[in-house]
Short mmCIF file of C-alpha atoms in Angstrom, two decimals:
data_model
loop_
_atom_site.label_atom_id
_atom_site.label_comp_id
_atom_site.label_asym_id
_atom_site.label_seq_id
_atom_site.Cartn_x
_atom_site.Cartn_y
_atom_site.Cartn_z
CA MET A 1 -34.92 3.09 52.37
CA LYS A 2 -34.40 3.06 49.29
CA LYS A 3 -37.37 5.13 48.26
CA LEU A 4 -35.77 7.34 51.15
CA PHE A 5 -32.63 7.31 50.10
CA THR A 6 -34.10 8.21 47.03
CA ARG A 7 -36.46 11.32 47.72
CA LEU A 8 -33.18 12.18 49.85
CA LEU A 9 -30.73 12.32 46.70
CA SER A 10 -33.50 14.62 44.44
CA PHE A 11 -33.64 16.99 47.23
CA PHE A 12 -30.22 17.86 47.30
CA ASN A 13 -29.53 17.76 43.63
CA SER A 14 -32.05 20.56 43.89
CA ILE A 15 -31.05 22.24 46.11
CA LYS A 16 -27.08 22.16 45.55
CA SER A 17 -27.89 24.54 42.63
CA ARG A 18 -29.12 28.10 44.39
CA ILE A 19 -26.92 30.55 45.69
CA ALA A 20 -27.67 29.86 50.02
CA PHE A 21 -26.85 25.95 49.59
CA TYR A 22 -22.92 26.58 49.49
CA PRO A 23 -22.75 29.28 52.00
CA THR A 24 -25.37 28.27 54.32
CA VAL A 25 -23.33 24.62 54.84
CA ILE A 26 -20.50 26.83 55.12
CA GLY A 27 -21.84 29.27 57.12
CA LEU A 28 -22.56 26.15 59.26
CA LEU A 29 -19.85 24.94 59.42
CA GLY A 30 -17.96 27.85 60.69
CA PHE A 31 -20.78 28.01 63.55
CA ILE A 32 -20.00 24.93 65.08
CA PHE A 33 -15.93 25.50 64.80
CA THR A 34 -16.76 28.13 67.25
CA PHE A 35 -17.89 25.22 69.83
CA ILE A 36 -14.97 23.34 68.98
CA THR A 37 -12.38 26.87 69.65
CA LEU A 38 -14.25 27.33 73.03
CA PHE A 39 -13.31 24.02 73.80
CA LEU A 40 -10.24 24.00 72.93
CA GLU A 41 -9.68 27.03 74.65
CA GLU A 42 -10.93 25.22 78.32
CA GLN A 43 -7.75 22.42 77.40
CA GLY A 44 -4.98 25.57 77.67
CA ALA A 45 -4.87 26.63 74.25
CA SER A 46 -4.21 30.33 74.92
CA GLU A 47 -1.47 29.30 77.24
CA VAL A 48 -0.07 26.93 74.64
CA LEU A 49 -0.15 29.80 72.40
CA ARG A 50 0.03 32.95 74.65
CA SER A 51 3.59 30.84 76.33
CA ASN A 52 6.17 30.51 72.40
CA PHE A 53 3.80 32.76 71.15
CA PRO A 54 3.74 35.97 72.94
CA SER A 55 2.83 38.92 70.64
CA LEU A 56 -0.17 37.01 68.54
CA ILE A 57 -1.85 36.80 71.27
CA VAL A 58 -4.75 39.49 72.37
CA ASN A 59 -4.25 40.56 76.42
CA SER A 60 -7.44 42.77 76.89
CA GLY A 61 -10.60 42.24 76.68
CA ASP A 62 -12.03 45.53 75.59
CA THR A 63 -9.15 45.33 72.25
CA ALA A 64 -10.30 41.61 71.20
CA LEU A 65 -14.26 43.08 71.28
CA SER A 66 -13.08 45.92 69.24
CA VAL A 67 -10.94 43.91 66.79
CA LEU A 68 -13.76 41.59 66.60
CA GLY A 69 -15.87 44.23 66.19
CA ALA A 70 -14.22 45.96 62.99
CA ILE A 71 -13.37 42.07 61.33
CA ILE A 72 -17.63 41.40 61.54
CA THR A 73 -18.21 45.28 60.11
CA GLY A 74 -15.20 45.48 57.64
CA LEU A 75 -16.75 41.49 56.28
CA ILE A 76 -20.72 42.28 56.28
CA SER A 77 -19.20 44.91 54.27
CA MET A 78 -17.60 43.48 51.36
CA MET A 79 -20.27 40.35 51.82
CA VAL A 80 -22.60 43.34 50.23
CA PHE A 81 -20.17 44.05 48.04
CA SER A 82 -19.47 40.22 46.61
CA PHE A 83 -23.25 40.25 46.33
CA SER A 84 -23.96 43.31 44.14
CA MET A 85 -21.14 41.88 42.15
CA VAL A 86 -23.09 38.75 41.43
CA MET A 87 -26.56 40.07 40.93
CA VAL A 88 -24.58 42.94 39.00
CA LEU A 89 -23.57 39.51 36.58
CA LEU A 90 -26.27 38.27 36.95
CA ASN A 91 -28.54 41.00 35.13
CA GLN A 92 -25.45 41.51 32.41
CA ALA A 93 -25.43 37.76 31.25
CA THR A 94 -29.63 38.61 30.85
CA ASN A 95 -29.61 41.79 29.36
CA ASN A 96 -26.56 40.80 26.58
CA TYR A 97 -27.08 37.32 26.21
CA SER A 98 -29.73 35.12 28.01
CA PRO A 99 -31.81 34.70 30.56
CA ARG A 100 -31.35 30.48 29.93
CA LEU A 101 -28.34 31.53 32.07
CA LEU A 102 -28.21 32.31 35.33
CA PRO A 103 -29.16 29.02 36.19
CA GLY A 104 -26.02 27.98 34.67
CA LEU A 105 -24.07 31.41 36.67
CA ILE A 106 -26.29 30.95 39.93
CA SER A 107 -24.68 27.56 40.17
CA ASP A 108 -21.19 28.77 40.22
CA ARG A 109 -19.32 26.89 43.43
CA LYS A 110 -16.38 29.31 43.12
CA HIS A 111 -18.74 32.48 44.27
CA GLN A 112 -21.23 31.05 46.53
CA THR A 113 -17.66 29.03 48.43
CA VAL A 114 -16.53 33.02 48.94
CA LEU A 115 -19.84 33.68 50.12
CA GLY A 116 -19.13 30.62 52.52
CA ILE A 117 -16.30 31.92 53.82
CA TYR A 118 -16.96 35.66 54.45
CA LEU A 119 -20.59 34.40 56.61
CA ALA A 120 -18.47 31.24 58.42
CA THR A 121 -15.91 33.71 59.24
CA ILE A 122 -18.38 36.82 60.82
CA LEU A 123 -20.61 33.90 62.79
CA TYR A 124 -17.75 32.22 64.16
CA CYS A 125 -16.01 35.81 64.96
CA THR A 126 -19.82 36.93 66.95
CA PHE A 127 -20.03 33.39 68.61
CA ILE A 128 -16.34 34.62 70.12
CA MET A 129 -17.19 38.61 71.23
CA VAL A 130 -20.13 36.82 73.10
CA ALA A 131 -18.30 34.27 74.90
CA ILE A 132 -15.50 36.98 75.35
CA ASP A 133 -15.24 39.02 79.02
CA PRO A 134 -14.13 42.38 79.01
CA ASP A 135 -13.45 42.26 82.70
CA ALA A 136 -12.15 38.72 83.18
CA ALA A 137 -8.31 37.91 83.50
CA GLN A 138 -5.50 37.37 81.08
CA LYS A 139 -5.06 33.99 81.38
CA ASN A 140 -9.26 33.53 80.65
CA LEU A 141 -9.36 35.73 77.93
CA PRO A 142 -10.21 33.43 74.40
CA GLY A 143 -6.23 34.74 72.76
CA PHE A 144 -6.74 31.52 70.53
CA SER A 145 -9.83 32.04 69.24
CA VAL A 146 -9.25 35.72 68.16
CA PHE A 147 -6.29 34.81 66.68
CA LEU A 148 -7.98 32.44 65.03
CA GLY A 149 -10.27 35.27 64.42
CA ILE A 150 -8.21 37.43 62.93
CA LEU A 151 -6.48 34.80 61.18
CA PHE A 152 -9.03 33.89 59.22
CA THR A 153 -10.22 37.51 58.02
CA VAL A 154 -6.38 37.24 56.40
CA ILE A 155 -8.88 34.31 54.35
CA CYS A 156 -11.46 36.40 53.96
CA MET A 157 -9.16 38.96 51.61
CA GLY A 158 -7.48 36.74 49.56
CA ALA A 159 -10.97 34.86 48.58
CA PHE A 160 -11.52 38.35 48.16
CA ILE A 161 -9.73 38.74 45.65
CA TYR A 162 -9.81 36.33 44.72
CA PHE A 163 -13.70 36.63 43.55
CA ILE A 164 -13.11 39.93 41.88
CA HIS A 165 -11.06 38.20 39.28
CA THR A 166 -13.80 35.10 38.65
CA ILE A 167 -16.38 37.96 38.42
CA SER A 168 -14.99 39.86 35.85
CA GLN A 169 -13.30 35.98 33.87
CA SER A 170 -17.44 35.20 34.33
CA ILE A 171 -18.48 38.27 32.66
CA GLN A 172 -16.94 37.39 29.26
CA ILE A 173 -18.46 36.07 26.79
CA ASN A 174 -15.52 33.87 25.70
CA ASN A 175 -16.04 31.68 29.26
CA ILE A 176 -19.59 31.62 29.73
CA LEU A 177 -19.38 29.45 25.80
CA GLN A 178 -16.61 27.76 27.51
CA TYR A 179 -18.41 27.04 30.08
CA ILE A 180 -20.89 25.63 28.74
CA HIS A 181 -19.78 23.69 25.75
CA ARG A 182 -17.29 21.88 28.79
CA GLN A 183 -19.96 20.71 30.60
CA SER A 184 -22.74 19.57 27.51
CA LYS A 185 -18.82 18.13 26.41
CA ASN A 186 -18.73 16.18 29.25
CA ARG A 187 -22.54 15.05 29.89
CA LEU A 188 -22.78 13.68 26.07
CA ASN A 189 -19.77 11.46 26.74
CA LYS A 190 -21.27 10.06 29.49
CA LEU A 191 -23.85 8.68 27.55
CA LEU A 192 -21.59 7.83 24.70
CA ASP A 193 -20.38 5.77 27.88
CA SER A 194 -23.07 4.42 28.35
CA GLU A 195 -23.96 3.08 24.26
CA ARG A 196 -20.98 1.65 24.00
CA ASN A 197 -22.65 -1.83 24.73
CA GLN A 198 -26.21 -1.21 24.05
CA ASN A 199 -28.49 -3.59 23.18
CA ASP A 200 -31.31 -2.10 20.74
CA ASP A 201 -33.38 -5.21 20.90
CA PHE A 202 -36.26 -3.15 22.70
CA PRO A 203 -39.84 -4.55 21.79
CA ASP A 204 -43.17 -2.00 20.98
CA SER A 205 -44.35 -0.63 23.52
CA LYS A 206 -47.39 0.95 22.51
CA LYS A 207 -50.27 -1.53 24.21
CA TRP A 208 -48.43 -1.71 27.47
CA TYR A 209 -50.17 0.12 30.39
CA VAL A 210 -49.42 3.59 30.96
CA TYR A 211 -48.57 5.81 33.48
CA HIS A 212 -49.27 10.28 34.95
CA ALA A 213 -46.94 12.02 36.25
CA LYS A 214 -48.34 13.56 39.88
CA GLU A 215 -47.56 16.95 39.37
CA SER A 216 -45.94 20.11 36.96
CA ALA A 217 -42.39 20.97 37.00
CA TYR A 218 -39.71 20.34 34.12
CA PHE A 219 -37.84 16.52 33.89
CA GLN A 220 -34.05 17.15 34.81
CA ASN A 221 -32.66 13.61 35.90
CA LEU A 222 -33.84 10.31 36.97
CA SER A 223 -32.64 7.61 39.03
CA VAL A 224 -31.13 4.65 36.16
CA ALA A 225 -29.76 2.50 38.71
CA ASN A 226 -33.26 1.99 40.94
CA MET A 227 -35.03 1.88 37.70
CA LEU A 228 -33.51 -1.01 36.45
CA ASP A 229 -33.81 -2.06 40.27
CA LEU A 230 -37.21 -1.85 40.36
CA CYS A 231 -37.27 -4.30 36.45
CA GLU A 232 -35.29 -6.66 37.88
CA GLU A 233 -37.93 -7.56 40.63
CA LEU A 234 -41.12 -7.18 39.35
CA ASP A 235 -39.68 -8.81 36.36
CA THR A 236 -41.17 -5.77 34.05
CA LYS A 237 -39.55 -3.67 31.47
CA PHE A 238 -40.74 0.35 30.90
CA HIS A 239 -40.15 3.40 29.28
CA ILE A 240 -39.71 6.59 30.37
CA LEU A 241 -42.31 8.72 27.71
CA PRO A 242 -40.73 12.45 28.22
CA ILE A 243 -37.39 13.82 27.27
CA LYS A 244 -35.52 14.76 29.47
CA GLY A 245 -35.88 18.72 30.17
CA ILE A 246 -39.03 18.96 28.68
CA PHE A 247 -42.26 20.00 31.16
CA ILE A 248 -44.52 18.22 32.05
CA LEU A 249 -48.16 19.56 32.87
CA LYS A 250 -49.80 17.27 35.45
CA ASP A 251 -51.91 14.19 34.30
CA THR A 252 -49.78 13.61 31.21
CA PRO A 253 -48.39 9.98 30.56
CA VAL A 254 -45.10 9.71 31.83
CA PHE A 255 -43.67 5.89 31.17
CA ARG A 256 -45.15 3.02 29.98
CA SER A 257 -45.00 -0.53 32.08
CA GLU A 258 -44.90 -4.29 30.22
CA LYS A 259 -47.12 -5.17 33.63
CA LYS A 260 -49.27 -3.55 35.43
CA LEU A 261 -48.12 -1.75 38.43
CA ASN A 262 -50.68 -1.09 41.48
CA ASN A 263 -50.35 2.33 43.49
CA ASP A 264 -47.99 1.77 45.74
CA LYS A 265 -45.48 0.46 43.48
CA ILE A 266 -46.64 4.04 40.98
CA ASP A 267 -45.19 6.16 43.69
CA GLU A 268 -41.77 4.07 43.81
CA VAL A 269 -40.87 4.25 40.39
CA LEU A 270 -42.28 8.10 40.25
CA ALA A 271 -40.05 8.47 43.74
CA ASN A 272 -36.59 8.18 40.61
CA PHE A 273 -38.16 10.71 38.43
CA ASN A 274 -36.41 14.19 39.89
CA PHE A 275 -38.71 17.12 39.01
CA ALA A 276 -37.22 20.81 39.06
CA ARG A 277 -38.39 24.34 37.61
CA LYS A 278 -35.08 24.98 36.18
CA GLU A 279 -32.49 23.17 33.51
CA LEU A 280 -28.94 22.37 34.62
CA VAL A 281 -26.18 21.60 31.55
CA ALA A 282 -24.86 18.60 33.59
CA ASP A 283 -28.25 17.60 33.76
CA ASN A 284 -29.40 17.96 29.74
CA TYR A 285 -26.89 18.25 26.93
CA VAL A 286 -29.75 19.96 24.63
CA LEU A 287 -30.08 22.77 26.94
CA ALA A 288 -26.35 23.68 25.70
CA PHE A 289 -27.22 23.69 22.04
CA LYS A 290 -30.61 25.56 23.58
CA GLN A 291 -28.31 28.51 25.15
CA ILE A 292 -25.63 28.60 22.57
CA THR A 293 -28.69 29.30 20.25
CA GLU A 294 -30.12 31.93 21.87
CA ILE A 295 -26.43 33.72 22.09
CA ILE A 296 -26.52 34.07 18.86
CA ALA A 297 -29.36 35.33 18.41
CA LYS A 298 -28.86 37.66 20.98
CA ALA A 299 -26.09 38.61 19.64
CA MET A 300 -27.59 39.37 16.10
CA SER A 301 -30.29 41.91 16.73
CA PRO A 302 -30.17 45.35 16.65
CA GLY A 303 -29.62 46.28 19.80
CA ILE A 304 -26.53 43.62 20.02
CA ASN A 305 -25.72 43.77 16.65
CA ASP A 306 -22.49 41.82 17.82
CA PRO A 307 -21.89 39.09 14.83
CA GLY A 308 -18.51 38.26 16.96
CA THR A 309 -19.58 36.54 18.93
CA ALA A 310 -22.32 35.21 17.49
CA VAL A 311 -19.25 33.40 14.99
CA ASN A 312 -17.26 32.03 18.45
CA ALA A 313 -20.45 30.48 18.93
CA ILE A 314 -21.47 28.75 15.98
CA ASP A 315 -17.64 27.28 16.50
CA TYR A 316 -18.27 25.52 20.35
CA LEU A 317 -21.93 24.84 18.35
CA THR A 318 -21.00 22.82 15.69
CA GLU A 319 -18.67 21.31 18.25
CA LEU A 320 -21.17 19.35 20.35
CA MET A 321 -23.41 18.86 16.91
CA ALA A 322 -20.16 16.17 16.04
CA LEU A 323 -20.19 15.23 19.45
CA ARG A 324 -24.30 14.81 19.40
CA MET A 325 -23.54 12.55 16.01
CA GLN A 326 -21.69 10.00 17.35
CA LYS A 327 -24.84 9.29 19.33
CA LYS A 328 -27.69 7.06 18.62
CA ASP A 329 -31.04 8.61 18.50
CA SER A 330 -32.19 5.69 20.94
CA SER A 331 -31.24 5.53 24.12
CA ILE A 332 -31.63 1.70 26.29
CA VAL A 333 -30.30 0.61 29.16
CA ASN A 334 -29.60 -2.65 29.51
CA ARG A 335 -28.46 -4.72 32.32
CA ASN A 336 -27.30 -9.08 32.11
CA ASP A 337 -27.91 -8.61 28.79
CA LYS A 338 -31.58 -7.87 29.34
CA CYS A 339 -33.08 -4.71 27.91
CA LEU A 340 -34.59 -3.31 30.23
CA LEU A 341 -35.14 0.46 30.33
CA LYS A 342 -35.88 2.72 27.43
CA LEU A 343 -35.50 6.59 27.70
CA ASN A 344 -37.10 9.20 24.57
CA THR A 345 -34.63 11.61 23.23
CA VAL A 346 -34.00 14.41 21.45
CA ASN A 347 -33.57 12.55 17.69
CA PHE A 348 -30.81 14.54 15.77
CA LYS A 349 -33.20 15.24 13.22
CA ASP A 350 -35.59 17.70 15.70
CA LEU A 351 -32.21 18.64 17.48
CA LEU A 352 -30.26 20.17 14.22
CA TYR A 353 -33.52 21.99 13.21
CA ASN A 354 -34.54 23.39 16.04
CA VAL A 355 -31.11 25.38 16.90
CA LEU A 356 -30.95 25.77 12.33
CA VAL A 357 -34.89 27.98 12.52
CA THR A 358 -33.53 30.21 15.01
CA ILE A 359 -30.46 31.33 13.32
CA ARG A 360 -32.35 30.76 9.90
CA THR A 361 -34.98 33.34 11.14
CA TYR A 362 -32.46 35.96 12.90
CA CYS A 363 -29.40 35.73 11.20
CA SER A 364 -29.67 34.83 7.34
CA HIS A 365 -29.35 37.70 6.47
CA ASP A 366 -25.62 38.26 7.10
CA ILE A 367 -23.75 36.45 5.09
CA ILE A 368 -20.23 36.13 7.47
CA ILE A 369 -23.05 34.70 9.31
CA ILE A 370 -24.25 32.73 6.83
CA GLN A 371 -20.65 31.10 5.15
CA LYS A 372 -20.08 29.89 8.95
CA ILE A 373 -23.22 27.87 10.08
CA ALA A 374 -21.67 26.45 6.32
CA VAL A 375 -18.39 26.08 7.04
CA MET A 376 -20.37 23.66 9.91
CA PHE A 377 -22.06 21.99 8.01
CA GLU A 378 -18.37 21.33 5.06
CA TYR A 379 -17.60 20.40 9.38
CA MET A 380 -19.94 17.34 9.89
CA LEU A 381 -20.06 16.25 6.86
CA GLN A 382 -16.76 15.17 7.26
CA GLN A 383 -17.46 13.44 10.70
CA GLU A 384 -18.02 10.05 11.77
CA GLN A 385 -21.59 9.23 12.28
CA LYS A 386 -23.54 6.80 14.07
CA GLU A 387 -26.32 6.81 11.77
CA ASN A 388 -26.37 6.77 8.58
CA TYR A 389 -29.55 9.15 7.52
CA TYR A 390 -27.84 11.66 9.68
CA LYS A 391 -26.31 12.46 6.52
CA GLU A 392 -29.61 12.90 5.17
CA ILE A 393 -30.90 15.67 7.77
CA ILE A 394 -28.18 17.72 7.36
CA LEU A 395 -28.52 18.17 3.57
CA SER A 396 -31.72 18.76 4.36
CA GLU A 397 -31.59 21.25 6.80
CA ALA A 398 -28.50 23.21 4.82
CA LYS A 399 -30.99 23.22 1.72
CA PHE A 400 -33.30 24.65 4.14
CA PHE A 401 -30.71 26.89 5.23
CA PHE A 402 -29.19 28.38 2.18
CA ALA A 403 -32.69 28.61 0.13
CA SER A 404 -33.63 31.25 3.02
CA ALA A 405 -30.40 33.04 3.09
CA LEU A 406 -30.91 33.59 -0.95
CA GLU A 407 -35.33 35.10 -0.15
CA ALA A 408 -32.92 37.30 2.53
CA THR A 409 -30.55 39.48 0.49
CA SER A 410 -30.16 41.24 -2.52
CA SER A 411 -26.45 41.28 -3.47
CA LYS A 412 -25.04 39.82 -6.16
CA ASN A 413 -22.24 38.75 -4.47
CA ASP A 414 -23.82 37.30 -1.89
CA ILE A 415 -26.01 35.15 -3.66
CA GLU A 416 -22.83 34.02 -5.21
CA ILE A 417 -21.03 33.23 -2.36
CA ILE A 418 -24.30 31.27 -0.98
CA LYS A 419 -24.44 29.12 -4.20
CA LYS A 420 -20.73 29.02 -4.06
CA HIS A 421 -21.26 27.18 -0.84
CA ALA A 422 -24.40 25.65 -1.79
CA GLU A 423 -21.69 24.37 -4.52
CA MET A 424 -19.42 22.86 -2.76
CA LEU A 425 -22.00 20.15 -1.01
CA LYS A 426 -24.33 19.04 -3.88
CA ILE A 427 -27.60 20.62 -2.90
CA GLU A 428 -29.30 21.71 -5.91
CA LEU A 429 -30.69 25.87 -5.38
#
């Protein structure tokens, strides 16, 4: 039963970020609501409304069909226009910023909800039209249902105005950066909370039994609670080998077990791995660093040439780096004061290197970016650091960065500025 629940949860996590998920769910609710409304019609809902608010009831079958037909035609046009706007947003984000932003923009619930409201209203009005007999007596017309269709149309118009507002906001790079920063910060704060009572006394797993992946996909998430239950049930410990967010190839090692497992238990463990073909910042904070770094590199490309966006992105990157320094490089999960599960994570050295190597490659010629990165180094050195060796890593990367900047510039003034920042960090070039 637990295995089935895990698979259902994994399936739900994989489809909820797709652009058709919420529109489909809301559309089905609109379809179901049609039958609820027709049931209320049989209970005399139209008669009650006609007695109290006669001006709100359509008294002609032909008029009701015309009204609902116009509503459906108009809503389909609005839905097509809204979907086209979403495609324009995705295309512009891909061309100007980074293709890696697409999963996060597609999974935006606000846009999906608006499309779902359109779809639900269209389905509702369509099936109400089927239930209308134009030759029926006035008392047999579903006037209450037609009134609800008109009311839903008004709601759709409000949703359309809201959609235009949100789509104009979503396309702005500052809002995209803020969204990435917020998602990554929330994820990092959750990890920091889980580390408060962490015990690092985990045994060496090099001689443990190794088990391999049965499919190729991105390692998106792990059901930690179920893994801990399995550790207690089997009286063993697990070491999860792949780093969250990387692409796992079939038959590559994915976890080690202190005790040997049979095939059924291996399948049960692998069922707790959530594999997907795309990445989301909400599941993997490292992706935020990749996305922001790519935005910086794209902004500094000759085709875009937007150093202002790069500077803003470095500000968000600096705050996330300072937050990451409060986290340990190892991630060990305890239960009842026992170290049962170890997760491999991207260590701070690799994370900082991967971010700066891209900036060094594409931005070391720009003195504005160099100065901004220098400010980032200074700020990071002043912040709380969970591990003592983080300071050495920052100074080492700063030295590489300034040396690369000196090689890329020939201006005496720029060289003096770079050396000045290096002296402030007590770095010899």
